[in-house]
Coordinates of C-alpha atoms in Angstrom, one line a residue:
X1 CA 0.0 0.0 0.1
X2 CA 1.3 3.4 -0.8
X3 CA 2.4 5.7 2.0
X4 CA -0.2 8.6 1.2
X5 CA -3.0 6.0 1.0
X6 CA -2.0 4.4 4.3
X7 CA -1.8 7.7 6.0
X8 CA -5.3 8.9 4.4
X9 CA -6.7 5.4 5.9
X10 CA -5.3 5.9 9.2
X11 CA -6.8 9.6 9.6
X12 CA -10.2 8.4 8.3
X13 CA -10.4 5.6 10.8
X14 CA -9.2 8.0 13.5
X15 CA -12.0 10.3 12.9
X16 CA -14.6 7.4 12.6
X17 CA -13.4 6.1 16.0
X18 CA -13.4 9.6 17.8
X19 CA -16.7 10.6 16.2
X20 CA -18.4 7.2 17.8
X21 CA -16.8 7.7 21.0
X22 CA -18.1 11.4 21.2
X23 CA -21.6 10.3 19.9
X24 CA -22.0 7.6 22.6
X25 CA -20.3 9.4 25.3
X26 CA -19.0 5.9 26.8
X27 CA -18.2 3.1 24.6
X28 CA -16.1 -0.2 24.7
X29 CA -13.4 -1.2 22.4
X30 CA -15.6 -4.3 21.2
X31 CA -18.7 -2.0 20.6
X32 CA -16.3 0.4 18.5
X33 CA -15.3 -2.7 16.5
X34 CA -18.8 -3.6 15.9
X35 CA -20.3 -0.3 15.1
X36 CA -17.4 0.8 12.7
X37 CA -16.8 -2.6 11.1
X38 CA -12.8 -2.0 11.9
X39 CA -10.7 -4.7 13.0
X40 CA -9.8 -5.2 16.7
X41 CA -6.1 -4.5 15.8
X42 CA -7.1 -1.3 14.2
X43 CA -9.3 -0.2 17.2
X44 CA -6.4 -1.0 19.5
X45 CA -3.9 0.8 17.7
X46 CA -5.8 4.0 17.2
X47 CA -7.2 4.0 20.7
X48 CA -3.6 3.6 22.1
X49 CA -2.7 6.9 20.2
X50 CA -5.7 8.8 21.2
X51 CA -4.8 7.7 24.9
X52 CA -1.4 8.7 24.4
X53 CA -2.6 12.2 23.0
X54 CA -4.7 12.5 26.2
X55 CA -7.9 13.1 23.7
X56 CA -9.6 10.2 25.3
X57 CA -9.6 8.5 28.7
X58 CA -10.6 5.1 30.2
X59 CA -13.0 4.1 32.9
X60 CA -14.7 1.0 34.2
X61 CA -18.3 0.7 33.7
X62 CA -20.6 -0.6 36.4
X63 CA -20.9 -4.2 36.1
X64 CA -22.9 -6.7 37.9
X65 CA -22.2 -9.9 36.0
X66 CA -19.2 -12.4 36.5
X67 CA -16.1 -11.6 34.8
X68 CA -14.2 -8.5 33.9
X69 CA -15.7 -5.1 34.0
X70 CA -15.7 -3.5 30.7
X71 CA -13.3 -0.7 30.2
X72 CA -15.2 2.4 28.6
X73 CA -13.5 5.0 26.5
X74 CA -14.7 8.7 26.6
X75 CA -13.4 12.0 25.2
X76 CA -11.3 14.1 27.6
X77 CA -13.3 17.3 27.8
X78 CA -10.8 19.3 29.5
X79 CA -7.9 18.3 27.2
X80 CA -8.7 21.6 25.7
X81 CA -11.1 24.4 25.2
X82 CA -13.0 26.2 22.3
X83 CA -13.6 29.9 21.9
X84 CA -16.7 31.0 20.3
X85 CA -17.6 34.8 19.6
X86 CA -20.8 36.4 18.6
X87 CA -19.6 39.8 17.0
X88 CA -23.0 41.7 17.1
X89 CA -23.8 45.5 16.7
X90 CA -23.5 46.7 20.2
X91 CA -21.6 43.9 21.9
X92 CA -19.5 41.1 21.7
X93 CA -20.2 37.8 23.3
X94 CA -17.4 35.3 24.2
X95 CA -17.9 31.9 25.3
X96 CA -15.5 29.1 26.3
X97 CA -16.7 25.7 26.1
X98 CA -15.1 22.2 26.8
X99 CA -14.6 19.7 24.2
X100 CA -18.1 18.4 24.8
X101 CA -19.7 21.7 24.1
X102 CA -20.5 22.6 27.6
X103 CA -20.1 26.4 28.4
X104 CA -17.6 27.0 31.2
X105 CA -17.3 30.9 30.9
X106 CA -19.2 33.6 29.1
X107 CA -18.1 37.3 28.6
X108 CA -20.2 40.2 27.3
X109 CA -18.0 43.1 25.9
X110 CA -19.7 46.5 25.1
X111 CA -19.1 48.3 21.7
X112 CA -19.4 51.7 21.8
X113 CA -18.6 52.5 18.0
X114 CA -18.2 50.6 14.8
X115 CA -14.4 51.1 14.3
X116 CA -12.8 48.2 13.1
X117 CA -9.6 48.6 14.4
X118 CA -10.9 49.2 17.8
X119 CA -12.8 46.1 17.6
X120 CA -10.1 44.1 16.4
X121 CA -8.0 45.2 19.5
X122 CA -10.8 43.9 21.7
X123 CA -10.7 40.7 20.1
X124 CA -7.0 40.2 20.3
X125 CA -7.1 41.3 23.8
X126 CA -9.6 39.0 25.0
X127 CA -8.1 35.9 23.0
X128 CA -4.8 36.4 24.5
X129 CA -6.2 36.5 27.9
X130 CA -8.1 33.5 27.3
X131 CA -5.1 31.7 26.1
X132 CA -3.3 32.6 29.2
X133 CA -6.0 31.8 31.5
X134 CA -6.5 28.0 29.9
X135 CA -2.8 27.2 29.3
X136 CA -3.0 24.8 32.1
X137 CA -5.0 22.4 30.0
X138 CA -3.3 19.9 27.7
X139 CA -4.2 21.7 24.5
X140 CA -5.2 25.0 25.9
X141 CA -7.5 27.2 23.6
X142 CA -7.9 24.8 20.6
X143 CA -9.4 27.4 18.1
X144 CA -11.5 30.6 17.9
X145 CA -14.8 30.6 15.6
X146 CA -16.3 34.2 15.2
X147 CA -19.9 34.7 14.2
X148 CA -20.5 37.8 11.8
X149 CA -23.9 39.6 11.4
X150 CA -23.2 40.0 7.6
X151 CA -21.7 38.3 4.5
X152 CA -18.8 36.2 4.7
X153 CA -17.2 34.8 1.8
X154 CA -16.4 31.0 1.4
X155 CA -12.6 31.9 2.2
X156 CA -13.5 33.5 5.6
X157 CA -13.1 37.0 4.7
X158 CA -15.7 39.6 5.5
X159 CA -17.8 41.1 2.5
X160 CA -20.3 43.5 4.3
X161 CA -21.4 44.1 7.8
X162 CA -24.6 46.4 7.3
X163 CA -24.8 47.7 11.0
X164 CA -21.0 48.4 11.2
X165 CA -20.6 49.4 7.6
X166 CA -17.6 47.3 7.2
X167 CA -16.6 46.3 3.7
X168 CA -14.0 43.7 2.7
X169 CA -12.3 43.1 5.9
X170 CA -10.0 40.1 6.6
X171 CA -10.7 39.6 10.0
X172 CA -9.3 36.2 10.2
X173 CA -5.9 37.2 8.8
X174 CA -5.8 40.1 10.9
X175 CA -6.2 38.1 14.0
X176 CA -3.9 35.2 13.0
X177 CA -1.2 37.9 12.7
X178 CA -1.6 38.7 16.3
X179 CA -2.5 35.4 18.0
X180 CA -1.0 32.1 17.5
X181 CA -4.2 30.2 16.9
X182 CA -6.7 29.0 14.1
X183 CA -9.2 31.3 13.5
X184 CA -12.7 30.6 11.8
X185 CA -15.1 33.3 10.6
X186 CA -18.4 32.2 9.7
X187 CA -21.9 34.1 9.2
X188 CA -23.8 33.9 12.6
X189 CA -26.9 32.4 11.2
X190 CA -24.8 29.6 9.7
X191 CA -23.2 29.0 13.3
X192 CA -26.9 29.0 14.7
X193 CA -28.0 26.2 12.2
X194 CA -25.1 24.1 13.0
X195 CA -25.5 24.6 16.8
X196 CA -29.4 23.2 16.2
X197 CA -27.9 20.2 14.1
X198 CA -25.1 19.6 16.7
X199 CA -26.9 19.9 20.0
X200 CA -30.5 19.0 19.2
X201 CA -31.6 17.8 15.6
X202 CA -29.0 15.0 15.2
X203 CA -30.9 13.2 12.6
X204 CA -32.3 15.9 10.5
X205 CA -30.7 16.2 7.3
X206 CA -32.5 19.2 5.8
X207 CA -32.5 22.1 8.4
X208 CA -33.2 25.7 8.3
X209 CA -32.4 28.0 11.4
X210 CA -33.8 31.8 11.2
X211 CA -32.1 34.1 13.7
X212 CA -34.6 37.3 14.3
X213 CA -32.6 39.6 16.8
X214 CA -30.8 42.6 15.4
X215 CA -31.7 41.5 11.9
X216 CA -32.9 38.3 10.2
X217 CA -30.2 35.7 9.2
X218 CA -30.9 32.3 7.8
X219 CA -28.6 29.2 8.0
X220 CA -29.7 26.0 6.2
X221 CA -28.1 22.4 6.0
X222 CA -28.8 20.1 3.4
X223 CA -27.9 16.6 3.7
X224 CA -26.1 17.6 7.0
X225 CA -24.0 20.2 5.2
X226 CA -24.0 23.8 5.4
X227 CA -25.0 25.6 2.1
X228 CA -23.1 28.9 1.5
X229 CA -23.8 29.4 -2.1
X230 CA -21.5 30.5 -4.9
X231 CA -19.6 33.2 -3.0
X232 CA -20.9 32.8 0.8
X233 CA -23.8 34.9 0.3
X234 CA -26.6 32.4 0.7
X235 CA -29.1 32.8 3.5
X236 CA -29.4 36.6 3.4
X237 CA -33.1 36.3 3.8
X238 CA -33.5 39.4 6.0
X239 CA -33.1 41.4 2.8
X240 CA -35.6 39.7 0.8
X241 CA -37.9 42.4 -0.2
X242 CA -41.6 41.8 1.1
X243 CA -42.9 45.1 0.8
X244 CA -41.9 47.1 -2.4
X245 CA -41.3 50.8 -1.6
X246 CA -41.2 49.9 2.0
X247 CA -38.7 51.3 4.7
X248 CA -35.3 52.0 3.4
X249 CA -32.8 49.4 4.7
X250 CA -28.9 49.7 5.4
X251 CA -28.3 47.3 2.5
X252 CA -29.4 50.0 0.0
X253 CA -33.0 48.4 -0.8
X254 CA -36.3 49.1 0.5
X255 CA -39.0 46.7 2.1
X256 CA -36.7 44.1 3.4
X257 CA -38.1 41.4 5.7
X258 CA -35.7 42.2 8.7
X259 CA -37.4 45.7 8.7
X260 CA -40.6 44.4 9.7
X261 CA -39.9 41.0 11.5
X262 CA -36.7 41.4 13.4
X263 CA -36.9 41.7 17.2
X264 CA -35.4 45.0 16.8
X265 CA -37.7 46.5 14.4
X266 CA -40.7 45.1 16.8
X267 CA -39.1 46.7 19.9
X268 CA -38.5 49.9 18.1
X269 CA -42.1 50.2 16.8
X270 CA -43.6 49.3 20.1
X271 CA -41.3 51.7 22.0
X272 CA -42.5 54.6 19.6
X273 CA -46.2 53.7 20.1
X274 CA -45.9 53.4 24.0
X275 CA -43.4 56.3 24.3
X276 CA -41.0 54.1 26.4
X277 CA -37.4 54.0 24.9
X278 CA -36.5 51.2 27.8
X279 CA -38.6 48.3 27.0
X280 CA -37.3 44.9 27.9
X281 CA -38.4 41.5 27.2
X282 CA -40.1 41.3 30.7
X283 CA -41.9 44.5 30.0
X284 CA -43.3 43.2 26.7
X285 CA -44.1 39.8 28.4
X286 CA -46.1 41.7 31.1
X287 CA -47.9 43.6 28.5
X288 CA -48.7 40.6 26.6
X289 CA -49.9 38.7 29.5
X290 CA -52.1 42.0 30.2
X291 CA -53.5 41.6 26.6
X292 CA -52.5 45.5 26.2
X293 CA -54.4 46.1 22.8
X294 CA -51.3 48.2 21.4
X295 CA -49.0 45.2 22.1
X296 CA -51.4 42.6 20.9
X297 CA -52.2 44.6 17.6
X298 CA -48.5 44.7 16.8
X299 CA -48.1 41.1 17.9
X300 CA -50.3 40.0 15.3
X301 CA -48.8 42.2 12.8
X302 CA -45.2 40.8 13.6
X303 CA -46.5 37.2 13.2
X304 CA -48.0 38.1 9.9
X305 CA -44.6 39.3 8.4
X306 CA -42.8 36.4 10.0
X307 CA -45.2 34.0 8.2
X308 CA -44.7 36.0 4.9
X309 CA -41.1 35.4 4.8
X310 CA -41.3 31.9 6.1
X311 CA -43.6 30.8 3.4
X312 CA -41.1 32.3 0.7
X313 CA -38.4 30.4 2.5
X314 CA -40.3 27.0 2.6
X315 CA -41.6 27.2 -0.9
X316 CA -38.0 27.6 -2.2
X317 CA -36.2 25.1 0.3
X318 CA -38.6 22.5 1.4
X319 CA -37.0 22.0 4.5
X320 CA -37.4 19.2 7.1
X321 CA -37.1 21.0 10.3
X322 CA -37.7 24.8 10.5
X323 CA -36.0 26.4 13.7
X324 CA -37.1 29.9 14.7
X325 CA -34.5 31.6 17.1
X326 CA -36.5 34.6 18.9
X327 CA -36.9 35.4 22.4
X328 CA -39.8 37.3 21.6
X329 CA -41.7 34.6 20.2
X330 CA -41.4 32.8 23.5
X331 CA -43.4 35.4 25.2
X332 CA -46.6 34.9 22.9
X333 CA -47.6 31.2 23.6
X334 CA -49.9 31.0 20.7
X335 CA -47.3 32.3 18.3
X336 CA -45.9 28.8 17.0
X337 CA -49.6 27.5 16.2
X338 CA -50.5 31.2 14.7
X339 CA -47.6 30.8 12.3
X340 CA -48.3 27.2 11.2
X341 CA -51.7 28.1 10.6
X342 CA -50.7 31.0 8.3
X343 CA -48.3 28.2 6.6
X344 CA -51.0 25.8 6.0
X345 CA -51.7 25.8 2.2
X346 CA -51.4 23.1 -0.5
X347 CA -48.1 24.2 -1.6
X348 CA -45.9 25.1 1.4
X349 CA -44.4 21.8 2.7
X350 CA -42.1 21.2 5.8
X351 CA -42.0 18.7 8.4
X352 CA -41.7 20.2 11.8
X353 CA -41.3 24.0 13.2
X354 CA -39.8 24.7 16.4
X355 CA -39.0 27.9 18.5
X356 CA -35.3 27.3 19.5
X357 CA -34.2 26.4 22.9
X358 CA -30.7 27.6 22.5
X359 CA -31.9 31.4 21.9
X360 CA -29.1 33.8 22.3
X361 CA -26.4 31.2 22.8
X362 CA -27.0 29.6 19.4
X363 CA -24.3 31.5 17.6
X364 CA -21.7 31.0 20.3
X365 CA -22.5 27.5 20.9
X366 CA -22.4 27.0 17.1
X367 CA -18.9 28.7 16.9
X368 CA -17.6 26.5 19.8
X369 CA -18.9 23.3 18.3
X370 CA -17.4 24.2 14.6
X371 CA -14.1 24.9 16.6
X372 CA -14.2 21.5 18.2
X373 CA -15.1 19.7 15.1
X374 CA -12.3 21.2 13.2
X375 CA -9.8 20.7 16.1
X376 CA -10.7 17.0 16.3
X377 CA -10.7 16.7 12.5
X378 CA -14.1 14.7 12.4
X379 CA -16.8 14.7 9.8
X380 CA -19.7 15.0 12.0
X381 CA -20.4 16.0 15.6
X382 CA -23.0 15.1 18.0
X383 CA -23.5 16.5 21.3
X384 CA -25.9 16.8 24.1
X385 CA -27.1 19.5 26.5
X386 CA -27.6 17.6 29.6
X387 CA -30.6 19.1 31.6
X388 CA -30.4 19.2 35.7
X389 CA -26.7 18.4 35.5
X390 CA -24.5 21.0 37.2
X391 CA -21.7 21.6 35.0
X392 CA -18.5 23.6 35.8
X393 CA -19.3 26.9 37.3
X394 CA -20.0 29.6 34.8
X395 CA -18.9 33.2 34.9
X396 CA -20.3 36.0 33.1
X397 CA -19.1 39.7 33.4
X398 CA -19.9 42.7 31.3
X399 CA -16.8 44.4 30.3
X400 CA -16.8 48.2 29.0
X401 CA -14.1 49.0 26.3
X402 CA -15.1 52.7 26.1
X403 CA -11.5 54.2 25.9
X404 CA -9.3 52.6 23.5
X405 CA -6.6 55.4 22.4
X406 CA -5.3 55.3 18.8
X407 CA -1.8 55.3 20.4
X408 CA -2.7 51.8 22.0
X409 CA -3.7 50.5 18.8
X410 CA -0.6 51.5 16.9
X411 CA 1.5 49.6 19.6
X412 CA -0.3 46.6 18.4
X413 CA 0.6 47.2 15.1
X414 CA -2.8 47.3 13.7

């Protein structure tokens, strides 16, 4: 056998074995051989290497029968840590997870302006801090994935971020010049859809996730793979025109869907109607419970606009699973049934519709999952969110970077 072929098969077998260990959480060598159809010799060799690398560890399963207790193999969750970043309009959310996708730390950094160089400095400063903080682990921070609320090309460069007015930025390259770590840049909606697949809908081959916070983004997987389009622009459904000659949008068009069906548009409109610029989700929930007529009218209008866009998407993509990521819709108990009712016709066809349980964590969790997948070099990742289980204590702080001098940025070579 040629050396190149042997190396390829060895790497493929490693990926297969590691994927199954993660999927089952605990599995014996004999069960691995049975599932993967690999020889016991191959399993033994690959497992020995993974143990030596500290990627996996052994444990004894509880066993009540006569004979030797089976030795179980599991992923070493604290061998390294993944960093996921959600770079939004007014803040940047940083989340550290272990290799099983469990969050161990979360920071929220306020953005006071859209200056690219100052934002880059914040990212560099935070990443270096995390590298130092987790340097005690075997692999430290194994990679960084960043969710961008804009168009990201297939090569990882940013084409356009409407809310920041950023054009043609190589954030990946700029970061890798200053931090010794692998960086992945991806559209935030793509990361959200990836998170839904990895943590909840493992068996869904055709999944669409729609994020409705500061704008509207769509990520979709067909046959389990992210679809990005010719140059990475696929999924910009927030800029689908649903109202010709409607409100002007930052993208340069008018009447875009996100101007009528995103959470920020809903809150802005309701704030104007109620003359209250400090509305919170709790405030809106209380008004919904009180059946406030102004709020209820706008809720109906909001759901109507959501349904118009969803109907178009369903007719184009015919998804198996449709996940809507919106904290607002969780406040309206009847929202899912109303949306489904609006989508009931002889043409629109999908299997399931859900309101996301991941919420605002979806982007950073998808980012962490992507980092883990790339680090482990496995073709598919299936993780589980355990309920009623106490994980590693979380820390969440708000950090304000209000004064970053131009002189300080120059010292970083930016």
